[in-house]
CSV table of C-alpha atoms in Angstrom, one decimal:
chain,number,residue,atom,x,y,z
M,1,MET,CA,0.0,0.0,0.0
M,2,SER,CA,1.1,3.6,-0.6
M,3,ALA,CA,1.9,5.8,2.4
M,4,ASP,CA,-1.2,7.9,1.7
M,5,ILE,CA,-3.5,4.8,1.8
M,6,VAL,CA,-1.9,3.5,5.0
M,7,SER,CA,-2.2,6.9,6.6
M,8,GLN,CA,-5.9,7.2,5.7
M,9,LEU,CA,-6.6,3.6,6.9
M,10,LYS,CA,-5.0,4.4,10.3
M,11,LYS,CA,-7.1,7.6,10.5
M,12,ASP,CA,-10.3,5.6,9.7
M,13,LEU,CA,-9.5,3.0,12.3
M,14,ASP,CA,-9.0,5.7,14.9
M,15,ASP,CA,-12.2,7.6,13.8
M,16,CYS,CA,-14.6,4.7,13.4
M,17,LYS,CA,-17.0,3.7,16.2
M,18,PHE,CA,-16.7,-0.1,15.7
M,19,PHE,CA,-15.1,-2.5,13.3
M,20,SER,CA,-15.1,-6.2,12.4
M,21,LEU,CA,-12.2,-8.3,11.2
M,22,GLN,CA,-12.2,-10.9,8.6
M,23,LEU,CA,-9.2,-13.2,8.5
M,24,ASP,CA,-8.2,-15.7,5.8
M,25,GLU,CA,-5.2,-18.0,5.6
M,26,SER,CA,-4.1,-19.2,2.2
M,27,VAL,CA,-0.8,-20.5,0.7
M,28,ASP,CA,1.2,-18.7,-2.0
M,29,LEU,CA,3.2,-20.2,-4.8
M,30,THR,CA,6.3,-20.5,-2.5
M,31,ASP,CA,4.3,-22.7,-0.1
M,32,THR,CA,4.2,-19.9,2.5
M,33,SER,CA,1.1,-19.3,4.5
M,34,GLN,CA,-0.3,-15.8,4.2
M,35,LEU,CA,-2.9,-14.3,6.6
M,36,ALA,CA,-5.1,-11.7,4.9
M,37,MET,CA,-6.7,-9.3,7.3
M,38,PHE,CA,-9.8,-7.3,6.2
M,39,VAL,CA,-11.6,-4.7,8.2
M,40,ARG,CA,-15.2,-3.4,8.0
M,41,MET,CA,-15.5,0.0,9.8
M,42,VAL,CA,-18.7,1.9,10.7
M,43,PHE,CA,-18.6,5.6,11.6
M,44,SER,CA,-20.8,7.8,13.7
M,45,ASP,CA,-22.8,8.8,10.6
M,46,PHE,CA,-23.2,5.1,9.7
M,47,GLU,CA,-20.9,5.4,6.8
M,48,VAL,CA,-19.2,2.0,6.2
M,49,LYS,CA,-15.8,1.3,4.7
M,50,GLU,CA,-14.2,-2.1,4.0
M,51,GLU,CA,-10.5,-2.4,3.4
M,52,LEU,CA,-7.7,-4.9,3.2
M,53,VAL,CA,-5.6,-4.0,6.2
M,54,LYS,CA,-2.6,-6.3,6.0
M,55,ILE,CA,-1.2,-9.5,4.5
M,56,ILE,CA,0.9,-11.2,7.2
M,57,PRO,CA,3.3,-14.0,6.2
M,58,LEU,CA,3.1,-16.9,8.6
M,59,LYS,CA,6.4,-18.7,8.3
M,60,GLY,CA,6.8,-22.1,10.0
M,61,HIS,CA,3.9,-23.1,12.3
M,62,THR,CA,0.4,-21.8,11.7
M,63,ARG,CA,-1.1,-22.9,14.9
M,64,GLY,CA,-3.8,-20.9,16.7
M,65,GLU,CA,-1.3,-19.3,19.0
M,66,ASP,CA,0.9,-18.3,16.1
M,67,ILE,CA,-1.9,-16.5,14.4
M,68,TYR,CA,-3.1,-14.9,17.6
M,69,SER,CA,0.4,-13.6,18.4
M,70,LYS,CA,0.9,-12.2,14.9
M,71,VAL,CA,-2.5,-10.5,14.8
M,72,LYS,CA,-2.2,-9.0,18.3
M,73,GLU,CA,1.4,-7.9,17.6
M,74,TYR,CA,0.3,-6.1,14.4
M,75,LEU,CA,-2.7,-4.4,16.1
M,76,ILE,CA,-0.5,-3.2,19.0
M,77,SER,CA,2.3,-2.0,16.7
M,78,GLU,CA,-0.1,0.1,14.6
M,79,ASN,CA,-1.9,1.4,17.7
M,80,ILE,CA,-5.2,0.0,16.5
M,81,GLN,CA,-7.8,0.0,19.3
M,82,ILE,CA,-8.3,-3.7,20.3
M,83,GLN,CA,-11.6,-2.8,22.1
M,84,LYS,CA,-13.3,-1.8,18.9
M,85,PRO,CA,-14.0,-5.2,17.2
M,86,VAL,CA,-17.6,-6.4,17.3
M,87,SER,CA,-17.0,-9.6,15.3
M,88,ILE,CA,-14.2,-11.7,13.9
M,89,THR,CA,-14.9,-13.8,10.8
M,90,THR,CA,-12.4,-16.7,10.0
M,91,ASP,CA,-12.2,-19.5,7.5
M,92,GLY,CA,-13.2,-22.1,10.1
M,93,ALA,CA,-10.0,-24.0,10.1
M,94,PRO,CA,-9.0,-25.7,13.4
M,95,ALA,CA,-6.2,-23.2,13.9
M,96,PHE,CA,-8.9,-20.5,14.2
M,97,THR,CA,-11.7,-22.5,15.9
M,98,GLY,CA,-9.9,-24.9,18.2
M,99,ARG,CA,-11.8,-24.9,21.5
M,100,THR,CA,-8.7,-24.3,23.7
M,101,ASN,CA,-5.8,-23.1,21.6
M,102,GLY,CA,-7.6,-21.8,18.5
M,103,PHE,CA,-7.2,-18.2,17.5
M,104,LEU,CA,-10.7,-17.2,18.5
M,105,ALA,CA,-10.4,-19.0,21.9
M,106,LEU,CA,-7.2,-17.2,22.7
M,107,CYS,CA,-8.7,-13.8,21.8
M,108,ARG,CA,-11.6,-14.5,24.0
M,109,LYS,CA,-9.3,-15.4,26.9
M,110,ASP,CA,-7.4,-12.1,26.4
M,111,SER,CA,-9.0,-9.3,28.4
M,112,SER,CA,-7.6,-6.8,25.9
M,113,PHE,CA,-10.2,-7.9,23.4
M,114,PRO,CA,-13.9,-7.2,24.0
M,115,LYS,CA,-16.6,-9.8,23.8
M,116,PHE,CA,-17.2,-10.4,20.1
M,117,PHE,CA,-19.2,-12.5,17.7
M,118,SER,CA,-17.7,-15.0,15.3
M,119,TYR,CA,-18.8,-16.9,12.2
M,120,HIS,CA,-17.0,-18.4,9.3
M,121,CYS,CA,-16.4,-17.6,5.7
M,122,ILE,CA,-18.7,-19.7,3.4
M,123,ILE,CA,-16.0,-20.2,0.8
M,124,HIS,CA,-13.8,-22.2,3.1
M,125,GLN,CA,-16.8,-23.7,4.7
M,126,GLN,CA,-17.3,-25.7,1.6
M,127,ALA,CA,-13.8,-27.1,1.7
M,128,LEU,CA,-14.1,-27.9,5.4
M,129,CYS,CA,-17.4,-29.8,4.8
M,130,ALA,CA,-15.8,-31.8,2.0
M,131,LYS,CA,-13.0,-32.8,4.4
M,132,PHE,CA,-15.6,-33.4,7.1
M,133,LEU,CA,-17.4,-35.8,4.7
M,134,ASN,CA,-14.3,-37.9,4.2
M,135,MET,CA,-14.4,-37.5,0.5
M,136,ASN,CA,-10.8,-36.2,0.0
M,137,ASP,CA,-9.9,-39.4,-1.9
M,138,VAL,CA,-12.5,-38.6,-4.5
M,139,MET,CA,-11.2,-35.1,-5.0
M,140,LYS,CA,-7.6,-36.1,-5.1
M,141,THR,CA,-8.4,-38.7,-7.8
M,142,VAL,CA,-10.2,-36.1,-9.9
M,143,ILE,CA,-7.2,-33.6,-9.6
M,144,LYS,CA,-4.7,-36.3,-10.5
M,145,ILE,CA,-6.6,-37.3,-13.6
M,146,VAL,CA,-7.1,-33.7,-14.7
M,147,ASN,CA,-3.4,-33.0,-14.2
M,148,LYS,CA,-2.6,-36.0,-16.4
M,149,ILE,CA,-5.0,-34.8,-19.0
M,150,ARG,CA,-3.4,-31.3,-18.9
M,151,ALA,CA,0.1,-32.8,-19.4
M,152,HIS,CA,-0.8,-35.0,-22.3
M,153,ALA,CA,-3.9,-33.6,-24.0
M,154,LEU,CA,-3.6,-29.9,-24.4
M,155,GLN,CA,-4.6,-30.0,-28.0
M,156,ARG,CA,-7.7,-32.0,-27.5
M,157,ARG,CA,-10.5,-29.5,-28.0
M,158,HIS,CA,-13.1,-31.3,-25.8
M,159,PHE,CA,-10.8,-31.2,-22.8
M,160,ARG,CA,-9.8,-27.6,-23.2
M,161,GLY,CA,-12.6,-26.2,-21.0
M,162,LEU,CA,-11.8,-28.6,-18.2
M,163,ILE,CA,-8.1,-27.7,-18.3
M,164,GLU,CA,-8.8,-24.0,-18.3
M,165,GLU,CA,-11.1,-24.4,-15.3
M,166,LEU,CA,-8.3,-26.3,-13.4
M,167,GLU,CA,-5.8,-23.6,-14.3
M,168,LEU,CA,-8.1,-20.8,-13.4
M,169,GLN,CA,-9.2,-22.2,-10.0
M,170,HIS,CA,-6.3,-24.4,-9.0
M,171,GLY,CA,-3.2,-23.3,-11.0
M,172,GLU,CA,0.1,-24.7,-9.9
M,173,LEU,CA,-0.8,-24.6,-6.2
M,174,PRO,CA,-0.1,-27.7,-4.1
M,175,PHE,CA,-3.1,-29.9,-3.4
M,176,HIS,CA,-3.7,-28.8,0.1
M,177,THR,CA,-5.0,-25.5,-1.2
M,178,GLU,CA,-7.9,-27.3,-2.9
M,179,VAL,CA,-10.2,-24.6,-1.4
M,180,ARG,CA,-9.5,-22.5,-4.5
M,181,TRP,CA,-11.0,-24.9,-7.1
M,182,LEU,CA,-13.5,-26.5,-4.8
M,183,SER,CA,-15.1,-23.1,-4.0
M,184,LYS,CA,-16.0,-22.7,-7.6
M,185,GLY,CA,-17.2,-26.2,-8.1
M,186,LYS,CA,-16.7,-26.0,-11.9
M,187,VAL,CA,-13.9,-28.6,-12.1
M,188,LEU,CA,-16.1,-31.3,-10.7
M,189,TYR,CA,-19.0,-30.3,-12.9
M,190,ARG,CA,-16.9,-30.3,-16.1
M,191,PHE,CA,-15.2,-33.6,-15.0
M,192,ASN,CA,-18.6,-35.2,-14.7
M,193,GLN,CA,-19.7,-33.8,-18.1
M,194,LEU,CA,-16.6,-35.3,-19.8
M,195,LEU,CA,-16.5,-38.6,-17.9
M,196,PRO,CA,-17.0,-40.9,-21.0
M,197,ALA,CA,-14.3,-39.0,-22.9
M,198,ILE,CA,-11.9,-39.0,-19.9
M,199,LEU,CA,-12.4,-42.8,-19.5
M,200,THR,CA,-11.6,-43.3,-23.2
M,201,PHE,CA,-8.5,-41.1,-22.9
M,202,LEU,CA,-7.2,-43.1,-19.9
M,203,LYS,CA,-7.8,-46.4,-21.7
M,204,GLU,CA,-5.9,-45.2,-24.7
M,205,ARG,CA,-2.9,-44.4,-22.4
M,206,ASN,CA,-3.3,-47.7,-20.5
M,207,GLU,CA,-3.9,-46.0,-17.2
M,208,GLU,CA,-5.3,-49.1,-15.6
M,209,THR,CA,-5.4,-47.8,-12.0
M,210,PHE,CA,-7.5,-44.7,-13.0
M,211,VAL,CA,-9.6,-46.7,-15.4
M,212,GLY,CA,-10.4,-49.1,-12.5
M,213,ILE,CA,-11.4,-46.2,-10.3
M,214,LEU,CA,-13.7,-44.6,-12.9
M,215,GLU,CA,-15.4,-47.9,-13.6
M,216,ASP,CA,-15.9,-48.6,-9.9
M,217,SER,CA,-19.6,-48.1,-9.1
M,218,ASN,CA,-18.9,-47.3,-5.4
M,219,TRP,CA,-16.5,-44.6,-6.3
M,220,LEU,CA,-18.8,-43.2,-9.0
M,221,GLN,CA,-21.7,-43.1,-6.5
M,222,ASP,CA,-19.5,-41.0,-4.1
M,223,PHE,CA,-18.3,-38.8,-6.9
M,224,ALA,CA,-21.9,-38.2,-8.1
M,225,PHE,CA,-23.0,-37.2,-4.6
M,226,LEU,CA,-20.0,-34.9,-4.3
M,227,VAL,CA,-20.8,-33.2,-7.6
M,228,ASP,CA,-24.4,-32.5,-6.4
M,229,ILE,CA,-23.6,-31.3,-2.9
M,230,THR,CA,-20.7,-29.1,-4.1
M,231,GLU,CA,-23.0,-27.4,-6.6
M,232,LYS,CA,-25.4,-26.6,-3.7
M,233,PHE,CA,-22.6,-25.0,-1.7
M,234,ASN,CA,-21.4,-23.2,-4.7
M,235,ASP,CA,-24.9,-21.7,-5.2
M,236,LEU,CA,-24.8,-20.5,-1.6
M,237,ASN,CA,-21.4,-19.0,-2.0
M,238,LEU,CA,-22.5,-17.0,-5.0
M,239,LYS,CA,-25.5,-15.6,-3.1
M,240,LEU,CA,-23.2,-14.4,-0.4
M,241,GLN,CA,-20.4,-12.8,-2.5
M,242,GLY,CA,-22.2,-9.7,-3.7
M,243,LYS,CA,-21.3,-6.2,-2.4
M,244,ASP,CA,-23.7,-3.9,-0.5
M,245,LYS,CA,-25.5,-6.7,1.4
M,246,HIS,CA,-26.9,-6.6,4.9
M,247,ILE,CA,-26.0,-9.1,7.6
M,248,LEU,CA,-29.7,-10.1,7.7
M,249,GLU,CA,-29.4,-11.3,4.1
M,250,MET,CA,-26.6,-13.6,5.1
M,251,ILE,CA,-28.5,-14.9,8.1
M,252,SER,CA,-31.5,-15.5,5.9
M,253,GLU,CA,-29.5,-17.5,3.3
M,254,VAL,CA,-27.8,-19.5,6.0
M,255,ARG,CA,-31.2,-20.3,7.6
M,256,ALA,CA,-32.7,-21.3,4.3
M,257,PHE,CA,-29.7,-23.5,3.5
M,258,SER,CA,-30.0,-25.3,6.8
M,259,GLU,CA,-33.6,-26.0,6.1
M,260,LYS,CA,-32.8,-27.2,2.7
M,261,LEU,CA,-30.3,-29.7,4.3
M,262,THR,CA,-33.2,-31.0,6.4
M,263,LEU,CA,-35.2,-31.5,3.2
M,264,TRP,CA,-32.3,-33.2,1.4
M,265,GLU,CA,-31.7,-35.4,4.4
M,266,LYS,CA,-35.3,-36.8,4.1
M,267,ASN,CA,-35.0,-37.0,0.3
M,268,VAL,CA,-31.9,-39.2,0.3
M,269,MET,CA,-33.3,-41.5,3.0
M,270,ARG,CA,-36.5,-42.0,0.9
M,271,GLY,CA,-34.5,-42.4,-2.3
M,272,GLU,CA,-36.2,-39.3,-3.8
M,273,LEU,CA,-33.3,-37.8,-5.6
M,274,LYS,CA,-34.8,-35.0,-7.7
M,275,HIS,CA,-32.4,-32.6,-5.9
M,276,PHE,CA,-29.5,-34.9,-6.6
M,277,PRO,CA,-29.6,-35.4,-10.4
M,278,THR,CA,-26.1,-36.6,-10.8
M,279,LEU,CA,-26.5,-39.2,-8.1
M,280,ASN,CA,-29.9,-40.2,-9.4
M,281,LYS,CA,-28.5,-40.8,-12.8
M,282,GLN,CA,-25.6,-42.9,-11.4
M,283,ILE,CA,-27.9,-45.0,-9.3
M,284,GLU,CA,-30.2,-45.7,-12.3
M,285,THR,CA,-27.3,-47.3,-14.2
M,286,ALA,CA,-25.3,-48.8,-11.3
M,287,GLU,CA,-25.0,-52.4,-10.5
M,288,ILE,CA,-24.7,-51.9,-6.8
M,289,PRO,CA,-27.4,-50.9,-4.2
M,290,TYR,CA,-28.0,-47.2,-3.4
M,291,GLU,CA,-26.4,-46.5,0.0
M,292,ARG,CA,-29.3,-44.4,1.4
M,293,GLU,CA,-28.2,-44.7,5.0
M,294,ARG,CA,-24.7,-43.6,4.3
M,295,PHE,CA,-25.7,-40.5,2.4
M,296,PHE,CA,-28.4,-39.8,5.0
M,297,LYS,CA,-25.7,-39.9,7.7
M,298,ILE,CA,-23.4,-37.7,5.6
M,299,ILE,CA,-26.1,-35.0,5.2
M,300,THR,CA,-27.1,-35.2,8.9
M,301,SER,CA,-23.4,-34.7,9.9
M,302,LEU,CA,-23.1,-31.9,7.4
M,303,LYS,CA,-26.2,-30.1,8.7
M,304,GLU,CA,-24.9,-30.4,12.3
M,305,GLU,CA,-21.5,-29.1,11.3
M,306,PHE,CA,-23.0,-26.3,9.3
M,307,GLU,CA,-25.4,-25.2,12.1
M,308,LYS,CA,-22.6,-25.3,14.7
M,309,ARG,CA,-20.3,-23.0,12.6
M,310,PHE,CA,-23.1,-20.4,12.2
M,311,SER,CA,-24.6,-20.8,15.7
M,312,ASP,CA,-23.9,-17.1,16.5
M,313,PHE,CA,-26.3,-16.1,13.8
M,314,LYS,CA,-29.3,-17.5,15.8
M,315,ARG,CA,-28.4,-15.3,18.8
M,316,ILE,CA,-28.5,-12.0,16.9
M,317,GLU,CA,-31.1,-12.6,14.3
M,318,LEU,CA,-33.9,-10.7,16.0
M,319,VAL,CA,-31.7,-7.8,16.8
M,320,CYS,CA,-30.4,-7.6,13.2
M,321,GLN,CA,-34.0,-7.6,12.0
M,322,PHE,CA,-34.8,-4.7,14.3
M,323,VAL,CA,-31.7,-2.8,13.1
M,324,LEU,CA,-32.8,-3.2,9.4
M,325,PHE,CA,-36.4,-2.4,10.1
M,326,PRO,CA,-36.3,-0.2,13.3
M,327,LEU,CA,-39.9,1.0,13.0
M,328,SER,CA,-41.5,-2.4,12.6
M,329,ASN,CA,-43.8,-3.8,15.2
M,330,ILE,CA,-41.5,-5.7,17.6
M,331,ASN,CA,-41.8,-7.3,21.0
M,332,VAL,CA,-40.0,-4.7,23.1
M,333,GLU,CA,-39.2,-6.9,26.1
M,334,GLU,CA,-37.9,-9.7,23.9
M,335,VAL,CA,-35.6,-7.4,21.8
M,336,SER,CA,-34.5,-5.6,24.9
M,337,ALA,CA,-33.5,-8.9,26.6
M,338,LEU,CA,-31.5,-9.9,23.6
M,339,ILE,CA,-29.7,-6.6,23.4
M,340,GLU,CA,-28.9,-6.8,27.1
M,341,LYS,CA,-27.5,-10.4,26.7
M,342,GLU,CA,-25.6,-10.0,23.5
M,343,PHE,CA,-24.6,-6.3,23.5
M,344,HIS,CA,-24.5,-5.7,27.2
M,345,LYS,CA,-26.8,-2.7,27.4
M,346,ASP,CA,-29.0,-1.6,30.3
M,347,PRO,CA,-32.4,-3.3,29.6
M,348,SER,CA,-34.5,-0.7,31.2
M,349,SER,CA,-33.0,2.1,29.1
M,350,VAL,CA,-33.2,0.0,26.0
M,351,GLU,CA,-36.9,-0.7,26.6
M,352,LEU,CA,-37.7,3.0,26.9
M,353,GLU,CA,-35.6,3.9,23.8
M,354,LEU,CA,-37.4,1.2,21.8
M,355,ILE,CA,-40.8,2.5,22.7
M,356,SER,CA,-39.8,6.2,22.1
M,357,LEU,CA,-38.3,5.4,18.7
M,358,ARG,CA,-41.3,3.5,17.5
M,359,ASN,CA,-43.5,6.6,18.4
M,360,ASP,CA,-41.0,9.3,17.3
M,361,LEU,CA,-42.9,11.3,14.7
M,362,ALA,CA,-40.0,13.7,14.1
M,363,VAL,CA,-37.8,10.8,13.0
M,364,LYS,CA,-40.5,9.2,11.0
M,365,SER,CA,-41.2,12.4,9.1
M,366,VAL,CA,-37.6,12.8,7.8
M,367,ALA,CA,-36.3,9.3,7.5
M,368,ASP,CA,-36.5,6.5,4.9
M,369,PRO,CA,-37.5,3.6,7.1
M,370,ILE,CA,-34.7,1.4,5.7
M,371,ASN,CA,-32.0,4.1,6.1
M,372,LEU,CA,-33.3,5.7,9.3
M,373,TRP,CA,-30.3,5.5,11.6
M,374,PRO,CA,-28.2,8.4,10.3
M,375,VAL,CA,-31.0,10.8,11.3
M,376,VAL,CA,-31.7,9.3,14.7
M,377,PRO,CA,-30.4,11.7,17.4
M,378,ASN,CA,-27.7,10.1,19.5
M,379,GLU,CA,-28.4,12.1,22.6
M,380,LYS,CA,-32.0,10.6,22.6
M,381,TYR,CA,-31.2,7.0,21.6
M,382,PRO,CA,-27.5,6.3,22.6
M,383,HIS,CA,-28.0,2.6,23.4
M,384,LEU,CA,-29.9,1.8,20.2
M,385,ILE,CA,-27.5,3.7,18.0
M,386,SER,CA,-24.6,1.9,19.5
M,387,VAL,CA,-26.3,-1.5,18.8
M,388,ALA,CA,-27.2,-0.4,15.3
M,389,GLN,CA,-23.6,0.7,14.6
M,390,GLN,CA,-22.2,-2.7,15.9
M,391,VAL,CA,-24.6,-4.6,13.7
M,392,LYS,CA,-23.7,-2.4,10.8
M,393,ALA,CA,-20.1,-3.4,11.4
M,394,PHE,CA,-20.7,-7.1,10.8
M,395,PHE,CA,-19.3,-8.4,7.5
M,396,PRO,CA,-22.5,-9.1,5.6
M,397,SER,CA,-20.9,-11.2,2.8
M,398,THR,CA,-17.8,-13.0,1.7
M,399,TYR,CA,-17.1,-10.6,-1.1
M,400,TYR,CA,-13.7,-9.4,0.0
M,401,VAL,CA,-12.4,-12.8,0.8
M,402,SER,CA,-13.6,-14.1,-2.5
M,403,GLN,CA,-11.8,-11.3,-4.3
M,404,HIS,CA,-8.6,-12.2,-2.3
M,405,PHE,CA,-8.9,-15.8,-3.6
M,406,GLN,CA,-9.0,-14.6,-7.2
M,407,VAL,CA,-5.8,-12.6,-6.9
């Protein structure tokens, strides 16, 4: 960054009321871990700025304590106020989420940090779920075969799209960064489309091991399931990557996806696979039984993992809804109790402010109901404005991390 940009960023971090951090670890071409730190700041007038703060190299270990010490060291060295973060978003890897020594756990133990919310970047969520489903062997096989095609079939027109997708999403990175191509889902999709041609290519080259795998009905059933479930996560990713979103939109999408997982759970157990077209087609032609109980357990485990990683959303959903629609008809006592619990505000004061705001004709007369907060007088509603600013500081999408991935 230029000196002017750095200076402006420092000024913004000093001037803002609250901010949220979004942290992402990836591996560069030299196999060095890089920690990208993004910030979303909200100011007293409710203006919002999002910036890449720093890319911190993590040489050697990348344990939770290593990330924690690097992040805190940077914040202190730049005189960034550690009491301002309201949420920290991570990629959900164990180094971040470990119960005892993960980055988030260590921050929560540190009295320098305030109480904060946490949730996880959807892009990495997909990769984590794939690992959680124990389907790494399927993905590794796909990558090995596509790399072989790339090495020997560059002039074959019908493989060109597959090769381009691999190079676009995966490039020359080592396999443990499969997040990059998995997050797009296009490699699996193209591989499935070209499966007959790929099998012919492998037979021509006498690749008996790979031919055996691609003719194995058990492997094909797992592959078909992974194609379908990856596409569903990819659709979710795309919905959450747009700019100018509100945290409530993210909560709504996560809630809807969780409910869809419940539906798919029932579908696979009943053998109703209209939402799993690739798997359905494979089962219709397979010579082995459909493993309904196995796929049912996989989706059940996936749903539990997904809900656990976004559990903080449930705690703040009603408050976020109020912040987005402050003049709506709400249960004053319920919202006040949640604000007391999650944002540590005096409940009696909050109750009175909620009632006053709902009946404030002066505010109603000058404000757009959706963009009301900038005209709400701070001296009259200090608690509600503070809560609204904190909610506004939450990262509402994975847009900036997704841009970082594409660099």
